[in-house]
Amino acid sequence: MQSLWNDRDAARHEGELELRVYTSRLLGRDPALVLHGGGNTSVKIRERNLFGEEEEILYVKGSGWDLATIEAPGFTPVRMPTLLKLAALEQLSDTDMVRELRAATVRADAPAPSVEAILHAILPYRYVDHTHADAIVTVTNTPGGEQRIREIYGDRVVILPFCMPGFDLARLCAERYPPAAGPNTIGMVLLNHGIFSFADDARSSYERMIELVSMAEEYLARNGAWTLPTPSGEPGAEDPLAIATLRRDISHAALGPVVLHQSADPLARDFARHPEIERIARQGPATPDHSIRTKRLPMLGRDVAAYARDYRAYFETHEPNSRQRKTMLDPAPRVVLDPELGMLTCGRSISDARIAEDIYGHTVEVILRAEALDEYQALPPRDIFELEYWDLEQAKLRRGGSPPPFAGETVLVTGAASGIGKTCVESFRRRGANAAGLDIDAAIEAAGNDAGRLGIACDVTDEAAVAAAIARIVRTYGGIDMVVLNAGVFPATRPIGELDAAEWRRVMGVNLDANLALLRALHPYLRLAPRGARMVVIGSKNVAAPGPGAAAYSASKAALTQLARVAALEWARERIRVNMLHPDAVFDTGLWTEEVISSRAASYGMSIEQYKTKNLLGVEVTSHQVAELAAELCGPLFACTTGAQIPVDGGNDRVI
């Protein structure tokens, strides 16, 4: 492990707190040290308060901040005298600790301080760094882990047994650290948990962490346990329907839709086929902190009901008297290891699923290295359960509030690069859905992709490309719950007498035939949607009131509407709702080029402005209004509606 300290970069950070930010980010950049909000850092600073009095303040990482991106406001200032008084107490409940830490916080708008604030306060150094370094938990998760740590470090570290974070760990440190520390001590190892380093300047504390972790890595290398196996290269099963089926079953166990994400990591795929998978995977996570994201046990195979029964039975055995915790028990897995599908992870959002993927990916490496060193041996299950269902962590989850209406669900939108399709993606995302957009425009691949947004360049008239796109969406999110069929073409105005067959076939191919193929391809996935699937078909005012010169467009949209009505009839028993929107004159879309607008206005003998507002209300209809209604049609307000046709046209006397 290499130090990332750079004198020139460090010089740009003035003051102790800014240097604390700098070295914290250096730690956060290395996933072998810190993963997704794990670890914490602090600095003790003497500063004057509003009354001119000098105080010693502990700036400690605040709740909700990640070391990789933390900024100065992410460190919570807490009064040192109060922390030291708390450390001297014989006992302190979690509730009282949280209240006292908040009361001792100097700045009212600061985030909640880390539960390790008391521990940071009692360590007699200005800077304190704490990580869950992979190399450390690898060594300590073996039968002789403590002795190996002594062999690696001698008197350079103090060793503490695993203890629940917060006050209990601080008390243990207060009791054991002073008599065990010596002149060579630069760190502290918490068995099955992680490592601390400390010093009176930022650089030394950071580089001591790098030095200590490097020593553990070198120990593993000397003992033939650092280099990971070369992946076999054997591909996983290409079975998106199996993934969607599994996602439905997990969602039922979780009492709500979840994202199920298939990992592309070849090492994790091989791990799922490991001959000793039952023994090594059911030991537990590398550190109990990880169980909050991945749960104590992964699911082996695809029998969700059996996993839930085993999990509940195990919980009853180890926590028979905890009624409150039983109400919190979620028997749905967070990690699935299947010999054919490889590793899959799930969560209420794709971000949660990918965090679980990252964490368990590191767990795989820890297990394989521990097995190469000796044998993987995690903490006893009771300790892991204790942290997984820790009141403070459960309270943190509850503070997140109610999930958005489409949390855990995925919408597929065609024609998503512009206009109504693009705006539909935004409307569904605001409601918490993952959104997969298809468009023939390759720019969609790069436009705004994030954890919950997937853009795929795809010609919807190419059935093979559509099938590949659907498979990619399912591998990413686990299934498809909602669909907006929006892709279409609007040709230039042309009287029937001048309409050639090629133009007719082109319009029908995109507006009708491609949607029929999509319905066929999507149906097996829609019937697996945990809450029942919803589809919105973007038709046109021209279905009820066609205009001159738009024969191909009007006929294709009318046929698409009839196709959607039949789908509503056929699929209702499978809890698939199909509704139609008929917009008119939505000019902020890709269909409406200046040429088309001018020709349509001319065919009505109107100016462009008159043409844009030629409805009863005299308003211009926007893609945002159409998209918002499309999203609402997929929500609970329209749970009893299918087969509906709703105009979004400002009012049209020919339609009314």
CSV table of N, CA and C in Angstrom, one decimal, residues 431-514:
chain,number,residue,atom,x,y,z
A,431,ARG,N,-39.9,10.3,-8.7
A,431,ARG,CA,-40.7,9.4,-7.9
A,431,ARG,C,-40.0,8.2,-7.4
A,432,GLY,N,-38.7,8.2,-7.6
A,432,GLY,CA,-37.8,7.1,-7.0
A,432,GLY,C,-37.6,5.9,-7.9
A,433,ALA,N,-38.1,5.9,-9.1
A,433,ALA,CA,-37.9,4.8,-10.0
A,433,ALA,C,-36.5,4.8,-10.7
A,434,ASN,N,-35.9,3.6,-11.0
A,434,ASN,CA,-34.8,3.5,-11.9
A,434,ASN,C,-35.4,3.7,-13.3
A,435,ALA,N,-34.7,4.3,-14.1
A,435,ALA,CA,-35.2,4.6,-15.5
A,435,ALA,C,-34.2,4.1,-16.5
A,436,ALA,N,-34.7,3.2,-17.4
A,436,ALA,CA,-33.9,2.8,-18.5
A,436,ALA,C,-34.5,3.4,-19.8
A,437,GLY,N,-33.7,4.1,-20.5
A,437,GLY,CA,-34.2,4.8,-21.7
A,437,GLY,C,-33.6,4.2,-23.0
A,438,LEU,N,-34.4,3.9,-24.0
A,438,LEU,CA,-34.0,3.4,-25.3
A,438,LEU,C,-34.2,4.5,-26.3
A,439,ASP,N,-33.2,4.6,-27.2
A,439,ASP,CA,-33.4,5.6,-28.3
A,439,ASP,C,-32.4,5.2,-29.4
A,440,ILE,N,-32.8,5.5,-30.6
A,440,ILE,CA,-31.9,5.3,-31.7
A,440,ILE,C,-30.7,6.2,-31.7
A,441,ASP,N,-30.9,7.4,-31.0
A,441,ASP,CA,-29.8,8.4,-30.9
A,441,ASP,C,-28.7,7.9,-29.9
A,442,ALA,N,-27.5,7.6,-30.4
A,442,ALA,CA,-26.4,7.1,-29.6
A,442,ALA,C,-26.1,8.0,-28.4
A,443,ALA,N,-26.5,9.3,-28.5
A,443,ALA,CA,-26.1,10.2,-27.5
A,443,ALA,C,-26.8,9.8,-26.1
A,444,ILE,N,-27.8,9.0,-26.2
A,444,ILE,CA,-28.5,8.6,-24.9
A,444,ILE,C,-27.5,7.8,-24.0
A,445,GLU,N,-26.5,7.2,-24.6
A,445,GLU,CA,-25.6,6.4,-23.8
A,445,GLU,C,-24.8,7.3,-22.8
A,446,ALA,N,-24.5,8.5,-23.2
A,446,ALA,CA,-23.7,9.3,-22.4
A,446,ALA,C,-24.5,10.4,-21.7
A,447,ALA,N,-25.7,10.6,-22.0
A,447,ALA,CA,-26.5,11.7,-21.5
A,447,ALA,C,-27.1,11.4,-20.1
A,448,GLY,N,-26.4,11.9,-19.1
A,448,GLY,CA,-27.0,11.8,-17.7
A,448,GLY,C,-27.1,10.5,-17.1
A,449,ASN,N,-26.3,9.5,-17.5
A,449,ASN,CA,-26.3,8.2,-16.9
A,449,ASN,C,-25.8,8.3,-15.4
A,450,ASP,N,-26.6,7.7,-14.5
A,450,ASP,CA,-26.1,7.7,-13.1
A,450,ASP,C,-26.6,6.3,-12.5
A,451,ALA,N,-26.6,6.2,-11.2
A,451,ALA,CA,-26.9,4.9,-10.6
A,451,ALA,C,-28.3,4.5,-11.0
A,452,GLY,N,-29.2,5.4,-11.0
A,452,GLY,CA,-30.6,5.0,-11.3
A,452,GLY,C,-31.1,5.3,-12.7
A,453,ARG,N,-30.2,5.6,-13.6
A,453,ARG,CA,-30.6,6.0,-15.0
A,453,ARG,C,-29.6,5.2,-15.9
A,454,LEU,N,-30.2,4.6,-16.9
A,454,LEU,CA,-29.5,3.8,-17.8
A,454,LEU,C,-29.9,4.1,-19.2
A,455,GLY,N,-29.0,4.6,-20.0
A,455,GLY,CA,-29.4,5.0,-21.4
A,455,GLY,C,-28.8,3.9,-22.4
A,456,ILE,N,-29.6,3.4,-23.3
A,456,ILE,CA,-29.2,2.4,-24.2
A,456,ILE,C,-29.5,2.8,-25.6
A,457,ALA,N,-28.5,2.9,-26.5
A,457,ALA,CA,-28.7,3.1,-27.9
A,457,ALA,C,-29.3,1.9,-28.5
A,458,CYS,N,-30.5,2.0,-29.1
A,458,CYS,CA,-31.2,0.8,-29.6
A,458,CYS,C,-32.3,1.3,-30.6
A,459,ASP,N,-32.2,0.6,-31.7
A,459,ASP,CA,-33.3,0.7,-32.8
A,459,ASP,C,-34.4,-0.2,-32.4
A,460,VAL,N,-35.6,0.4,-32.0
A,460,VAL,CA,-36.7,-0.4,-31.5
A,460,VAL,C,-37.3,-1.3,-32.6
A,461,THR,N,-36.9,-1.1,-33.9
A,461,THR,CA,-37.4,-2.0,-34.9
A,461,THR,C,-36.5,-3.2,-35.1
A,462,ASP,N,-35.4,-3.3,-34.3
A,462,ASP,CA,-34.4,-4.4,-34.4
A,462,ASP,C,-34.7,-5.3,-33.2
A,463,GLU,N,-35.4,-6.4,-33.4
A,463,GLU,CA,-35.9,-7.3,-32.3
A,463,GLU,C,-34.7,-7.8,-31.5
A,464,ALA,N,-33.6,-8.2,-32.1
A,464,ALA,CA,-32.4,-8.7,-31.4
A,464,ALA,C,-31.8,-7.6,-30.5
A,465,ALA,N,-31.8,-6.4,-31.0
A,465,ALA,CA,-31.2,-5.3,-30.2
A,465,ALA,C,-32.1,-5.0,-29.0
A,466,VAL,N,-33.4,-5.1,-29.2
A,466,VAL,CA,-34.4,-4.9,-28.1
A,466,VAL,C,-34.2,-6.0,-27.1
A,467,ALA,N,-34.1,-7.2,-27.5
A,467,ALA,CA,-33.9,-8.3,-26.5
A,467,ALA,C,-32.7,-8.1,-25.7
A,468,ALA,N,-31.6,-7.7,-26.4
A,468,ALA,CA,-30.3,-7.4,-25.7
A,468,ALA,C,-30.5,-6.3,-24.7
A,469,ALA,N,-31.2,-5.3,-25.1
A,469,ALA,CA,-31.4,-4.1,-24.2
A,469,ALA,C,-32.2,-4.5,-22.9
A,470,ILE,N,-33.3,-5.3,-23.1
A,470,ILE,CA,-34.1,-5.8,-22.0
A,470,ILE,C,-33.2,-6.6,-21.1
A,471,ALA,N,-32.4,-7.5,-21.6
A,471,ALA,CA,-31.5,-8.4,-20.8
A,471,ALA,C,-30.6,-7.5,-20.0
A,472,ARG,N,-30.0,-6.4,-20.6
A,472,ARG,CA,-29.1,-5.5,-19.9
A,472,ARG,C,-29.8,-4.8,-18.7
A,473,ILE,N,-31.1,-4.4,-19.0
A,473,ILE,CA,-31.8,-3.7,-17.9
A,473,ILE,C,-32.1,-4.6,-16.8
A,474,VAL,N,-32.5,-5.9,-17.1
A,474,VAL,CA,-32.8,-6.9,-16.0
A,474,VAL,C,-31.5,-7.2,-15.2
A,475,ARG,N,-30.4,-7.4,-15.9
A,475,ARG,CA,-29.1,-7.6,-15.2
A,475,ARG,C,-28.8,-6.5,-14.3
A,476,THR,N,-29.1,-5.3,-14.7
A,476,THR,CA,-28.8,-4.1,-13.9
A,476,THR,C,-29.7,-3.9,-12.7
A,477,TYR,N,-31.0,-4.0,-13.0
A,477,TYR,CA,-32.0,-3.7,-11.9
A,477,TYR,C,-32.9,-4.8,-11.4
A,478,GLY,N,-32.8,-6.0,-12.1
A,478,GLY,CA,-33.5,-7.1,-11.7
A,478,GLY,C,-34.9,-7.4,-12.4
A,479,GLY,N,-35.4,-6.4,-13.0
A,479,GLY,CA,-36.7,-6.6,-13.6
A,479,GLY,C,-37.2,-5.3,-14.2
A,480,ILE,N,-38.4,-5.3,-14.8
A,480,ILE,CA,-39.1,-4.1,-15.4
A,480,ILE,C,-40.5,-4.1,-14.9
A,481,ASP,N,-40.9,-3.0,-14.3
A,481,ASP,CA,-42.2,-2.8,-13.6
A,481,ASP,C,-43.1,-1.9,-14.4
A,482,MET,N,-42.5,-0.9,-15.1
A,482,MET,CA,-43.4,0.0,-15.8
A,482,MET,C,-42.8,0.3,-17.2
A,483,VAL,N,-43.6,0.6,-18.1
A,483,VAL,CA,-43.1,0.9,-19.5
A,483,VAL,C,-43.9,2.1,-20.0
A,484,VAL,N,-43.1,2.9,-20.7
A,484,VAL,CA,-43.7,4.0,-21.5
A,484,VAL,C,-43.3,3.8,-22.9
A,485,LEU,N,-44.3,3.4,-23.8
A,485,LEU,CA,-44.1,3.2,-25.2
A,485,LEU,C,-44.3,4.6,-25.9
A,486,ASN,N,-43.1,5.2,-26.2
A,486,ASN,CA,-43.2,6.6,-26.7
A,486,ASN,C,-42.5,6.8,-28.0
A,487,ALA,N,-41.6,5.9,-28.4
A,487,ALA,CA,-40.8,6.1,-29.6
A,487,ALA,C,-41.8,6.1,-30.8
A,488,GLY,N,-41.5,7.0,-31.7
A,488,GLY,CA,-42.4,7.1,-32.9
A,488,GLY,C,-41.8,8.1,-33.9
A,489,VAL,N,-42.4,8.1,-35.1
A,489,VAL,CA,-42.0,9.0,-36.1
A,489,VAL,C,-43.2,9.7,-36.6
A,490,PHE,N,-43.0,11.0,-37.0
A,490,PHE,CA,-44.1,11.8,-37.6
A,490,PHE,C,-43.6,12.4,-38.9
A,491,PRO,N,-44.0,11.8,-40.0
A,491,PRO,CA,-43.4,12.2,-41.3
A,491,PRO,C,-44.0,13.6,-41.7
A,492,ALA,N,-43.4,14.1,-42.7
A,492,ALA,CA,-43.9,15.4,-43.3
A,492,ALA,C,-45.3,15.2,-43.9
A,493,THR,N,-46.0,16.2,-43.9
A,493,THR,CA,-47.4,16.2,-44.4
A,493,THR,C,-47.4,15.7,-45.8
A,494,ARG,N,-48.3,14.7,-46.1
A,494,ARG,CA,-48.3,14.2,-47.5
A,494,ARG,C,-49.7,13.6,-47.7
A,495,PRO,N,-50.4,14.2,-48.8
A,495,PRO,CA,-51.8,13.6,-49.1
A,495,PRO,C,-51.7,12.1,-49.4
A,496,ILE,N,-52.8,11.5,-49.2
A,496,ILE,CA,-52.9,10.0,-49.5
A,496,ILE,C,-52.5,9.7,-51.0
A,497,GLY,N,-52.9,10.6,-51.9
A,497,GLY,CA,-52.5,10.3,-53.3
A,497,GLY,C,-51.0,10.4,-53.6
A,498,GLU,N,-50.3,11.0,-52.7
A,498,GLU,CA,-48.8,11.1,-52.9
A,498,GLU,C,-48.0,10.3,-51.9
A,499,LEU,N,-48.8,9.5,-51.1
A,499,LEU,CA,-48.1,8.7,-50.0
A,499,LEU,C,-47.6,7.4,-50.6
A,500,ASP,N,-46.3,7.2,-50.7
A,500,ASP,CA,-45.8,6.0,-51.3
A,500,ASP,C,-45.7,4.8,-50.2
A,501,ALA,N,-45.6,3.6,-50.7
A,501,ALA,CA,-45.6,2.4,-49.8
A,501,ALA,C,-44.4,2.4,-48.9
A,502,ALA,N,-43.3,2.8,-49.3
A,502,ALA,CA,-42.1,2.8,-48.5
A,502,ALA,C,-42.3,3.7,-47.2
A,503,GLU,N,-42.8,4.9,-47.5
A,503,GLU,CA,-43.1,5.8,-46.3
A,503,GLU,C,-44.1,5.2,-45.4
A,504,TRP,N,-45.2,4.6,-45.9
A,504,TRP,CA,-46.2,3.9,-45.1
A,504,TRP,C,-45.6,2.8,-44.3
A,505,ARG,N,-44.8,2.0,-44.9
A,505,ARG,CA,-44.2,0.9,-44.2
A,505,ARG,C,-43.2,1.4,-43.1
A,506,ARG,N,-42.5,2.4,-43.4
A,506,ARG,CA,-41.5,3.0,-42.4
A,506,ARG,C,-42.3,3.5,-41.2
A,507,VAL,N,-43.3,4.2,-41.3
A,507,VAL,CA,-44.1,4.7,-40.2
A,507,VAL,C,-44.7,3.6,-39.4
A,508,MET,N,-45.3,2.6,-40.1
A,508,MET,CA,-46.0,1.5,-39.5
A,508,MET,C,-44.9,0.6,-38.7
A,509,GLY,N,-43.7,0.5,-39.3
A,509,GLY,CA,-42.7,-0.3,-38.7
A,509,GLY,C,-42.2,0.3,-37.4
A,510,VAL,N,-42.1,1.6,-37.3
A,510,VAL,CA,-41.7,2.2,-36.0
A,510,VAL,C,-42.9,2.4,-35.0
A,511,ASN,N,-44.0,2.9,-35.5
A,511,ASN,CA,-45.1,3.3,-34.6
A,511,ASN,C,-45.9,2.1,-34.2
A,512,LEU,N,-46.0,1.0,-35.0
A,512,LEU,CA,-46.8,-0.1,-34.7
A,512,LEU,C,-46.1,-1.4,-34.5
A,513,ASP,N,-45.4,-1.9,-35.6
A,513,ASP,CA,-44.8,-3.2,-35.5
A,513,ASP,C,-43.7,-3.3,-34.4
A,514,ALA,N,-42.9,-2.2,-34.2
A,514,ALA,CA,-41.9,-2.3,-33.2
A,514,ALA,C,-42.5,-2.4,-31.8
